[in-house]
mmCIF file of C-alpha atoms (C1' of nucleotides) in Angstrom:
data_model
loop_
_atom_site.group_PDB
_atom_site.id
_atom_site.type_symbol
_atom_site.label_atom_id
_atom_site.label_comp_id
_atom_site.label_asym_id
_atom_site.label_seq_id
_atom_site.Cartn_x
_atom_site.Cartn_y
_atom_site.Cartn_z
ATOM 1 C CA UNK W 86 0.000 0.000 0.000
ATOM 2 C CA UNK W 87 1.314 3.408 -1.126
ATOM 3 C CA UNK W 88 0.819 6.923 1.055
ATOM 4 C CA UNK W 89 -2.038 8.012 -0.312
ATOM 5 C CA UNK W 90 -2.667 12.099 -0.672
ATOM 6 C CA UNK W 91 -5.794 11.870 1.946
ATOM 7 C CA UNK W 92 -3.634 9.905 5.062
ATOM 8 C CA UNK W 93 -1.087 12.927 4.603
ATOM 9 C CA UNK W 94 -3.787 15.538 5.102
ATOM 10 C CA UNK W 95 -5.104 13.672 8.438
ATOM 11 C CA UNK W 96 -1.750 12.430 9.561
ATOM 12 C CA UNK W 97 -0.866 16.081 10.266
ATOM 13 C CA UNK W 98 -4.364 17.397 11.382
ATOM 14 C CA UNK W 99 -4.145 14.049 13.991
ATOM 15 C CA UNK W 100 -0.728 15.215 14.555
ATOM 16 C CA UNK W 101 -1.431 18.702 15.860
ATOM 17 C CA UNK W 102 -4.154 17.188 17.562
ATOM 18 C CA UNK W 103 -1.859 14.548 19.380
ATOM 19 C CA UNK W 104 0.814 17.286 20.567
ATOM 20 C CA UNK W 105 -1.621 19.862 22.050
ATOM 21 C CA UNK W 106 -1.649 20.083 25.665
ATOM 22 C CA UNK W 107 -5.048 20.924 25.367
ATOM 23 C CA UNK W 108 -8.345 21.298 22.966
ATOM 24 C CA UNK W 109 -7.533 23.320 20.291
ATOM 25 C CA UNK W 110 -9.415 25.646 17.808
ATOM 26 C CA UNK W 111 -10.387 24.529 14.524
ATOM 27 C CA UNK W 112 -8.367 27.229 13.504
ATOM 28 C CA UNK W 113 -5.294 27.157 15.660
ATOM 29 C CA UNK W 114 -5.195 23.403 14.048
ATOM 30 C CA UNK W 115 -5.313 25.157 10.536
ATOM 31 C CA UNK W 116 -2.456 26.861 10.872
ATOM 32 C CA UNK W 117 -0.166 24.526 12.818
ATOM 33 C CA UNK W 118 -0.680 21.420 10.439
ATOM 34 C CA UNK W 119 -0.086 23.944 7.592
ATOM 35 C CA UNK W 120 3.280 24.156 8.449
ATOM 36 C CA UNK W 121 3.135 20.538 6.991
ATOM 37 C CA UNK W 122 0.535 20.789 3.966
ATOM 38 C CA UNK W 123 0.674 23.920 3.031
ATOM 39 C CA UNK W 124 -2.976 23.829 0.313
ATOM 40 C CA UNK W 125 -5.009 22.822 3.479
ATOM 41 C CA UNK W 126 -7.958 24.660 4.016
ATOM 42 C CA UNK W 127 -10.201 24.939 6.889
ATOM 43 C CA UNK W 128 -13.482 23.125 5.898
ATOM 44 C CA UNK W 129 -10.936 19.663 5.732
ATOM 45 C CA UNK W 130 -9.579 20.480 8.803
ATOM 46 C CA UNK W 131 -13.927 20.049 10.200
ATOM 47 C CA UNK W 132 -14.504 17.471 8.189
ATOM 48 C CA UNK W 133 -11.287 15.326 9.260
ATOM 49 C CA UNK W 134 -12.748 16.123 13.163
ATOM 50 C CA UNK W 135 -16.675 15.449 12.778
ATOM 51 C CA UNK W 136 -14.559 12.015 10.996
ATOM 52 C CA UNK W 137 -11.973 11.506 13.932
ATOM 53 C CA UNK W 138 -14.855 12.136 16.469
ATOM 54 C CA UNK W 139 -17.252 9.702 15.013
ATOM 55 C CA UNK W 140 -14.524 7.148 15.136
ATOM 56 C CA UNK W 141 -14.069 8.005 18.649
ATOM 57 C CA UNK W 142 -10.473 9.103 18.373
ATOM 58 C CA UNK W 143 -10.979 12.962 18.834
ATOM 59 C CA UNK W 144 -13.259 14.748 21.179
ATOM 60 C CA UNK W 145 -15.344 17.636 20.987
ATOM 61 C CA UNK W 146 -15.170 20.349 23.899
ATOM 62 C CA UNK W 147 -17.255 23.648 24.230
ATOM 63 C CA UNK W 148 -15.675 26.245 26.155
ATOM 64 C CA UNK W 149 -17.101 29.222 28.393
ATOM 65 C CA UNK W 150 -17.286 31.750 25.403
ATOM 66 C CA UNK W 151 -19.381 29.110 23.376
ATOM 67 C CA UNK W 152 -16.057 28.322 21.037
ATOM 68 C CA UNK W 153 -15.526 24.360 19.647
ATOM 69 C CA UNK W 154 -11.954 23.157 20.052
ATOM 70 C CA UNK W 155 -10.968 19.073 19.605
ATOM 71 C CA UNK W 156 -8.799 17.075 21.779
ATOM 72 C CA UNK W 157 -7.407 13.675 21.335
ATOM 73 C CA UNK W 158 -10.197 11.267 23.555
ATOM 74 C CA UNK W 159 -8.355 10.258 25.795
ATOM 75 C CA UNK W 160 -9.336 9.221 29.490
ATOM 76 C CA UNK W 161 -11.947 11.212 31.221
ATOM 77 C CA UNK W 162 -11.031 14.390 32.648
ATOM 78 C CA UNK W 163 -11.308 18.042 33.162
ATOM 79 C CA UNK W 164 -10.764 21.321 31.596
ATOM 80 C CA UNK W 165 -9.363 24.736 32.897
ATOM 81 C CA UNK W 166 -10.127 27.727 30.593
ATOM 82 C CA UNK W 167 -8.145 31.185 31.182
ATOM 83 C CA UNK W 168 -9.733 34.235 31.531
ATOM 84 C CA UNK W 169 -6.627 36.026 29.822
ATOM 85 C CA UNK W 170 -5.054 34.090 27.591
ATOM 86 C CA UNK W 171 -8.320 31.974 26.326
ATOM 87 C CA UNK W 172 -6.107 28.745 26.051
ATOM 88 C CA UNK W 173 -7.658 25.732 27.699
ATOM 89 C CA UNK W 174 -6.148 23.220 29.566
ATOM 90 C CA UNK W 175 -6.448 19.758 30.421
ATOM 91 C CA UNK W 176 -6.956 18.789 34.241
ATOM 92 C CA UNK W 177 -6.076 14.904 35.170
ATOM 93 C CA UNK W 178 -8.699 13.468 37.379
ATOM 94 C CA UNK W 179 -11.731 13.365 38.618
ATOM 95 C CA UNK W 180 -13.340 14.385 41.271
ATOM 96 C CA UNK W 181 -16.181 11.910 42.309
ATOM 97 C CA UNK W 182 -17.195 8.941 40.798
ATOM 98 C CA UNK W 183 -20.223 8.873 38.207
ATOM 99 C CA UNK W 184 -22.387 6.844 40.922
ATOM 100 C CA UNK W 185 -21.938 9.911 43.585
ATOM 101 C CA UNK W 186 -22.817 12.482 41.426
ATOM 102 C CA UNK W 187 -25.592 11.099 39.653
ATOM 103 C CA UNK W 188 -27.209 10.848 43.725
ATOM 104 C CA UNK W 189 -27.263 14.727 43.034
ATOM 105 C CA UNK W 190 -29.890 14.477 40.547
ATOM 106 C CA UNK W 191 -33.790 14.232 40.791
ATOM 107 C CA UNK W 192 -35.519 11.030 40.521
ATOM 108 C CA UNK W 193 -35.755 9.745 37.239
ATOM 109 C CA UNK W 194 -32.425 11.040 35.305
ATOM 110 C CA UNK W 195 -30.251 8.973 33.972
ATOM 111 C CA UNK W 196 -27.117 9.631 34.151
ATOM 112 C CA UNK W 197 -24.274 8.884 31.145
ATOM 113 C CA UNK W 198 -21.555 11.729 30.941
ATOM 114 C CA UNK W 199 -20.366 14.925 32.976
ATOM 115 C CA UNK W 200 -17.890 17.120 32.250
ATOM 116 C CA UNK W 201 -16.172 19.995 34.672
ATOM 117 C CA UNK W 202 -14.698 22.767 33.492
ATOM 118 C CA UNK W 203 -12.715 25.516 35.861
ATOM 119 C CA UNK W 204 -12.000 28.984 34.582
ATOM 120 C CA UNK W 205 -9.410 31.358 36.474
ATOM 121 C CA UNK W 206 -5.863 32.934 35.173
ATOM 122 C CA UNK W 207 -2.998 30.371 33.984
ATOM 123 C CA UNK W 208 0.072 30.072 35.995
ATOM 124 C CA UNK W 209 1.634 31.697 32.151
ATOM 125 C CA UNK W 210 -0.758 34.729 32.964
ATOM 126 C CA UNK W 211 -0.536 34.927 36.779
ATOM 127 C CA UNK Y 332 -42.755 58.084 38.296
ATOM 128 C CA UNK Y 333 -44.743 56.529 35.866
ATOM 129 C CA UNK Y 334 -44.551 52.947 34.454
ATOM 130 C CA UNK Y 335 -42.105 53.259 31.358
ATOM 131 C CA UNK Y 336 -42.522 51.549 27.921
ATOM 132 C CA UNK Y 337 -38.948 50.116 28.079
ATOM 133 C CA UNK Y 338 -39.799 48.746 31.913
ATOM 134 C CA UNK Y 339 -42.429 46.740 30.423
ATOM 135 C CA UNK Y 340 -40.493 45.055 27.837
ATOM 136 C CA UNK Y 341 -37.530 44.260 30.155
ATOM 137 C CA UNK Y 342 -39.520 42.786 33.193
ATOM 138 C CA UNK Y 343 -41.439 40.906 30.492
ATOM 139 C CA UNK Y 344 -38.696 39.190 29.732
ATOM 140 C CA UNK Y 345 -37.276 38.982 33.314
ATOM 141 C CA UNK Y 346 -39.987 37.606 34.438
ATOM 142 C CA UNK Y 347 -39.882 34.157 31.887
ATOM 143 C CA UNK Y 348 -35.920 34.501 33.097
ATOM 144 C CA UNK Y 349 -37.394 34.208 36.722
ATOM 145 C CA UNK Y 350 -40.325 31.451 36.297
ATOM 146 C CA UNK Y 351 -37.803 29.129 33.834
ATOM 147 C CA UNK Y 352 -36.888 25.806 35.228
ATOM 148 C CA UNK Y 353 -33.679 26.107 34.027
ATOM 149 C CA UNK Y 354 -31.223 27.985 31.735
ATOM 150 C CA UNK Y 355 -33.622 29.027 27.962
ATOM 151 C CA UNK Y 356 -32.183 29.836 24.708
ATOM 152 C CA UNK Y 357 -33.091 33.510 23.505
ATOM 153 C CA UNK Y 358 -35.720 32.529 21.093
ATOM 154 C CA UNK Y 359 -37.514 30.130 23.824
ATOM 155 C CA UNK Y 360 -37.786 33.768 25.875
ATOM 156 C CA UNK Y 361 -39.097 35.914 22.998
ATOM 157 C CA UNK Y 362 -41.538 33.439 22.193
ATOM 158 C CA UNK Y 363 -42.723 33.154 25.826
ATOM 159 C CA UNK Y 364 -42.202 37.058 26.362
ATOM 160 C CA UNK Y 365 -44.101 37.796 23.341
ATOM 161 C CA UNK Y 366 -47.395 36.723 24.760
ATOM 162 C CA UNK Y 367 -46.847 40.303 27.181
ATOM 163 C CA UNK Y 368 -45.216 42.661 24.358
ATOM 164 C CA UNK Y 369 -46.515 41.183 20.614
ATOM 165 C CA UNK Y 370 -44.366 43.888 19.398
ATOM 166 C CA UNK Y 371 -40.857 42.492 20.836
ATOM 167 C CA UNK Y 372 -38.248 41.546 18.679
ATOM 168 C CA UNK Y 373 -35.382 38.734 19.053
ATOM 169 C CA UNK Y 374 -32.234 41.735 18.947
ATOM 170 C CA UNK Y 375 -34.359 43.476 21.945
ATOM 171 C CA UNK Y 376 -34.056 40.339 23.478
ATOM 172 C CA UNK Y 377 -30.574 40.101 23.207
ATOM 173 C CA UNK Y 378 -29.812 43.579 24.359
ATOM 174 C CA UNK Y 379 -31.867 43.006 27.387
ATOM 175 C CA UNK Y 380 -30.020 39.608 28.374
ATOM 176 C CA UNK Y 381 -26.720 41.562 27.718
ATOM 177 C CA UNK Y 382 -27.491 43.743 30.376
ATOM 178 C CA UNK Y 383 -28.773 41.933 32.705
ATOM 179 C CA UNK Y 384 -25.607 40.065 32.390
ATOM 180 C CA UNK Y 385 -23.729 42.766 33.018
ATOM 181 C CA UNK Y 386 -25.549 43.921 36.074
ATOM 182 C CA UNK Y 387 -25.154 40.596 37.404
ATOM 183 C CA UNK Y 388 -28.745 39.658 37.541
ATOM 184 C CA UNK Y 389 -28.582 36.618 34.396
ATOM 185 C CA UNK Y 390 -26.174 34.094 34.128
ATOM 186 C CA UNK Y 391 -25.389 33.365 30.213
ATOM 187 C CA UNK Y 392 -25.008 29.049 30.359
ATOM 188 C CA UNK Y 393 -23.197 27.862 27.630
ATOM 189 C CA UNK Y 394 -24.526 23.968 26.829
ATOM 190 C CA UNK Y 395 -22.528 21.144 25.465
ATOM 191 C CA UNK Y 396 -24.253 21.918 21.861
ATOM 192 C CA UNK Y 397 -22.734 25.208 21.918
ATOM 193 C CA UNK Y 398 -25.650 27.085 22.110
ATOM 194 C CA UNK Y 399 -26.000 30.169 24.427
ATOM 195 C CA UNK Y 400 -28.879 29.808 27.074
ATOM 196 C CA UNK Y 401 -30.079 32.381 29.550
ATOM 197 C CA UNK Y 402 -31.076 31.884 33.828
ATOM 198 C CA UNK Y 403 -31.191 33.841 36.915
ATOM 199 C CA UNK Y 404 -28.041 34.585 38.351
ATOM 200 C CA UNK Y 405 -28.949 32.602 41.838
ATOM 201 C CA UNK Y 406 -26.514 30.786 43.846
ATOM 202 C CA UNK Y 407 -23.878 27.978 42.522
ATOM 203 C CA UNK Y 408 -25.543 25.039 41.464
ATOM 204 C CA UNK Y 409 -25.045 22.495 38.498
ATOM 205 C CA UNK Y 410 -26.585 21.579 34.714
ATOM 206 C CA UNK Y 411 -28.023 18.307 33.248
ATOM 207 C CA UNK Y 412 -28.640 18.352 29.704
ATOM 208 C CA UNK Y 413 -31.250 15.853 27.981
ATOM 209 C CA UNK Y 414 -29.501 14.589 24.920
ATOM 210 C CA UNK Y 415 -33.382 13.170 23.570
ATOM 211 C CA UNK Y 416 -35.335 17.042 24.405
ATOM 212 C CA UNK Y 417 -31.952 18.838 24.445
ATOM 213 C CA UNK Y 418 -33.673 20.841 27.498
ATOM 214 C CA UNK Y 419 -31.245 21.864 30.420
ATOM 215 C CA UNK Y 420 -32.447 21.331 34.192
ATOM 216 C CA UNK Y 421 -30.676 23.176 37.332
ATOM 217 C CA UNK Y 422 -29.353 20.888 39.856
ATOM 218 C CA UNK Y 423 -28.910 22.164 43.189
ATOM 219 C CA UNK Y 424 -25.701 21.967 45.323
ATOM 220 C CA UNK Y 425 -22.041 21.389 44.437
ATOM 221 C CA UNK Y 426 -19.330 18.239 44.501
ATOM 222 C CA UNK Y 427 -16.852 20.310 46.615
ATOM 223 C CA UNK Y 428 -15.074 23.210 48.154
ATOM 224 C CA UNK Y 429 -13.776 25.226 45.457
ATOM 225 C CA UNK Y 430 -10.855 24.272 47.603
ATOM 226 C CA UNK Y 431 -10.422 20.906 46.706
ATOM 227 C CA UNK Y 432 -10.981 21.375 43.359
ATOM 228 C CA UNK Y 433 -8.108 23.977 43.149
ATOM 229 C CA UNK Y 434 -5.927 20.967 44.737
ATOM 230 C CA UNK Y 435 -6.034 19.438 41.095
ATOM 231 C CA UNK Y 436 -4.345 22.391 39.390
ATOM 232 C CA UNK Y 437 -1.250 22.232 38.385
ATOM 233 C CA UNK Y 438 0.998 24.878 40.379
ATOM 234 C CA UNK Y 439 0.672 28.225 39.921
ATOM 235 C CA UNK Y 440 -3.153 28.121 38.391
ATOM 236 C CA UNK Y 441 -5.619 30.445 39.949
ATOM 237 C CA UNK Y 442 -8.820 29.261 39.966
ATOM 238 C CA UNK Y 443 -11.922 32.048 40.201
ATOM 239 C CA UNK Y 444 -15.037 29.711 39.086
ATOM 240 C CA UNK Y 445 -16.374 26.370 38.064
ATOM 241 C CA UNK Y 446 -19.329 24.844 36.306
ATOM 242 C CA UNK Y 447 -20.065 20.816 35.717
ATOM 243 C CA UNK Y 448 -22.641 19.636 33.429
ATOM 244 C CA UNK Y 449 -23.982 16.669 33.197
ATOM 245 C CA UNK Y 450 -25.553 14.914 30.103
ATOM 246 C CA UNK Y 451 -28.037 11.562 30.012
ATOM 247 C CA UNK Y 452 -31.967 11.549 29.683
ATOM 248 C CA UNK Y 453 -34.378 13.387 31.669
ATOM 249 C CA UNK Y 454 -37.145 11.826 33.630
ATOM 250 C CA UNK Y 455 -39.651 13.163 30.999
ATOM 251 C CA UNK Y 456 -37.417 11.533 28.147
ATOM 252 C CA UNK Y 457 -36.388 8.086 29.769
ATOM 253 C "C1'" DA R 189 -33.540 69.210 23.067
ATOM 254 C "C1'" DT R 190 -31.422 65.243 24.911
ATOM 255 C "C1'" DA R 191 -31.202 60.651 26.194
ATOM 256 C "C1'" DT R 192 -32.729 56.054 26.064
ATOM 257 C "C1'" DG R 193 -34.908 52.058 24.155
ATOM 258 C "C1'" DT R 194 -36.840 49.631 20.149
ATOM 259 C "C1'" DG R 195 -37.878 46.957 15.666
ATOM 260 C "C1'" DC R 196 -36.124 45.938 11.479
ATOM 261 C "C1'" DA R 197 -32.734 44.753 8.393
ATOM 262 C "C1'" DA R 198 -27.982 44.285 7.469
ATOM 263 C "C1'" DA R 199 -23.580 42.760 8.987
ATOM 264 C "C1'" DG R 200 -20.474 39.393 11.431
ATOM 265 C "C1'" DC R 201 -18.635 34.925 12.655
ATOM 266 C "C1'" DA R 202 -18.128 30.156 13.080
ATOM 267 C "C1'" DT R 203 -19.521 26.041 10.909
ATOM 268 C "C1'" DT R 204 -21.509 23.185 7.223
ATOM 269 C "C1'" DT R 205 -22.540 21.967 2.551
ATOM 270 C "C1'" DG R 206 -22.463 21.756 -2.691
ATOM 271 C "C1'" DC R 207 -19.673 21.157 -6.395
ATOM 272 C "C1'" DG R 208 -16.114 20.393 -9.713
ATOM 273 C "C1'" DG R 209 -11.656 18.526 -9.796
ATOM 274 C "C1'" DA R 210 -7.626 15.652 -8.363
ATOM 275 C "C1'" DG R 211 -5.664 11.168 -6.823
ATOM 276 C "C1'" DA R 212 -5.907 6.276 -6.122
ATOM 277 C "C1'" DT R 213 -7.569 1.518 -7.413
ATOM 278 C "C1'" DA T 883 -14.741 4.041 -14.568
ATOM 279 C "C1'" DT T 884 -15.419 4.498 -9.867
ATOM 280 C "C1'" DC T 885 -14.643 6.017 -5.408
ATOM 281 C "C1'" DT T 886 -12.892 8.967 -1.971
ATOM 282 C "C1'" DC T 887 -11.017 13.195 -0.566
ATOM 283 C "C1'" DC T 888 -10.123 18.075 -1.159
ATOM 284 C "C1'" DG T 889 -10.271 23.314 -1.783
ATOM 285 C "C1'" DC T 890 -13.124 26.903 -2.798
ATOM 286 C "C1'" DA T 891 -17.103 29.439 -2.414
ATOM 287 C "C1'" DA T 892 -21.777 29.707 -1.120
ATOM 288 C "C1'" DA T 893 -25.124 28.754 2.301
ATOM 289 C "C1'" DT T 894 -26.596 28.397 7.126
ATOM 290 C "C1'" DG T 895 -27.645 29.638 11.802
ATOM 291 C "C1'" DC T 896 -26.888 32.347 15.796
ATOM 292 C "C1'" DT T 897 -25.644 36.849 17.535
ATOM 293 C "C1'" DT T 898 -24.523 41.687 17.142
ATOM 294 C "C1'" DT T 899 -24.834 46.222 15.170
ATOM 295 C "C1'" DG T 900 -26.495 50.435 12.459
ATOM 296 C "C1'" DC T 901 -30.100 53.196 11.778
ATOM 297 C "C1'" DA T 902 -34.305 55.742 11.975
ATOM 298 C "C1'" DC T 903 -38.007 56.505 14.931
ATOM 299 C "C1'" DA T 904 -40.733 56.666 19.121
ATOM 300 C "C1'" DT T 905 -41.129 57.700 24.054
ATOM 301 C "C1'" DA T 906 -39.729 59.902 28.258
ATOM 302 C "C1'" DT T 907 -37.497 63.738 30.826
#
DNA sequence: ATATGTGCAAAGCATTTGCGGAGAT
DNA sequence: ATCTCCGCAAATGCTTTGCACATAT
């Protein structure tokens, strides 16, 4: 089997996604794996992560200002979002298990995912 | 002082803000609000929300579809989003301190606020 | 007269989609 | 030939803004 034109293109969107200490903006990925494929435009780049996130490899995170950025799905854990800098970080952890917090809800709710995400001022910014 | 047009438009739509369940998405209030003001449009709506944002009286709730819901700014409590309705309920109380939670930053991170949302079915849904 | 608030329509942005073309089998 | 993938541009959907007018002081 030869390298075929399409595995470049997602090698290096996968490839900025791998490296990122954190979720990253459709367009911050745009420009890094440019650096690598230089004709990429921006409606691959969401196409290649509504693909990797169907297949379960990448994972879809909403920040506080309502803006998409994709991380590599990895275990579970949380997010930290600075106020001043806007980058968002990953958190290891959690902090209770599913069963505890789904005692928080009303009667009735099923429970199947939870995400936390902290906002405050980097130690960069700080 | 006399009862002001604008006064009835804005605690028209406080007063959905303050009878909602939970968190609603700017057209759910102009459709409710309209029933008071037929005249109200969806960019008043949005001013008004603004503001009371600003003065500290709404709470703007981001949800894990990315789209920007309204509430009350009351005290700290958590979300649970119905992935079947795509409604988003208020759950009372917290996990933790703040305190603890700061214990999983990394060094140097300062942490000012924190939200968790949960996702599953509702009891209406399930 | 000045200031504020409003509806409407236009503008902005992020994201998705349609389409013709390029690459691989 | 067929299939998949891609870049570009147009379309979409939510939110904000400009503008002219109405209401209040």
């Amino acid at each position: 089997m030869s390298t075929t034109r399409s595995t470049t293109q997602r090698e290096a969107i996968w490839g900025v996604l791998d490296a990122a200490v954190g979720p990253l903006l459709p367009e911050e990925i745009l420009t890094v794996a440019r650096r690598r494929c230089r004709s990429l435009g921006l409606a691959t780049v969401y196409r290649a992560l509504q693909r990797l996130e169907d297949e379960g490899r990448a994972a879809r995170v909403t920040s506080g200002n309502g803006r998409v950025r994709f991380e590599v799905a990895r275990g579970h854990h949380h997010h930290f979002e600075c106020r001043d800098c806007e980058r968002v970080y990953d958190v290891p952890g959690c902090l209770r298990s599913p069963r505890s917090l789904e005692r928080t809800l009303p009667a009735g709710f099923r429970l199947e995912a939870h995400d936390v995400r902290m906002q405050g001022v980097c130690a960069d910014c700080a």
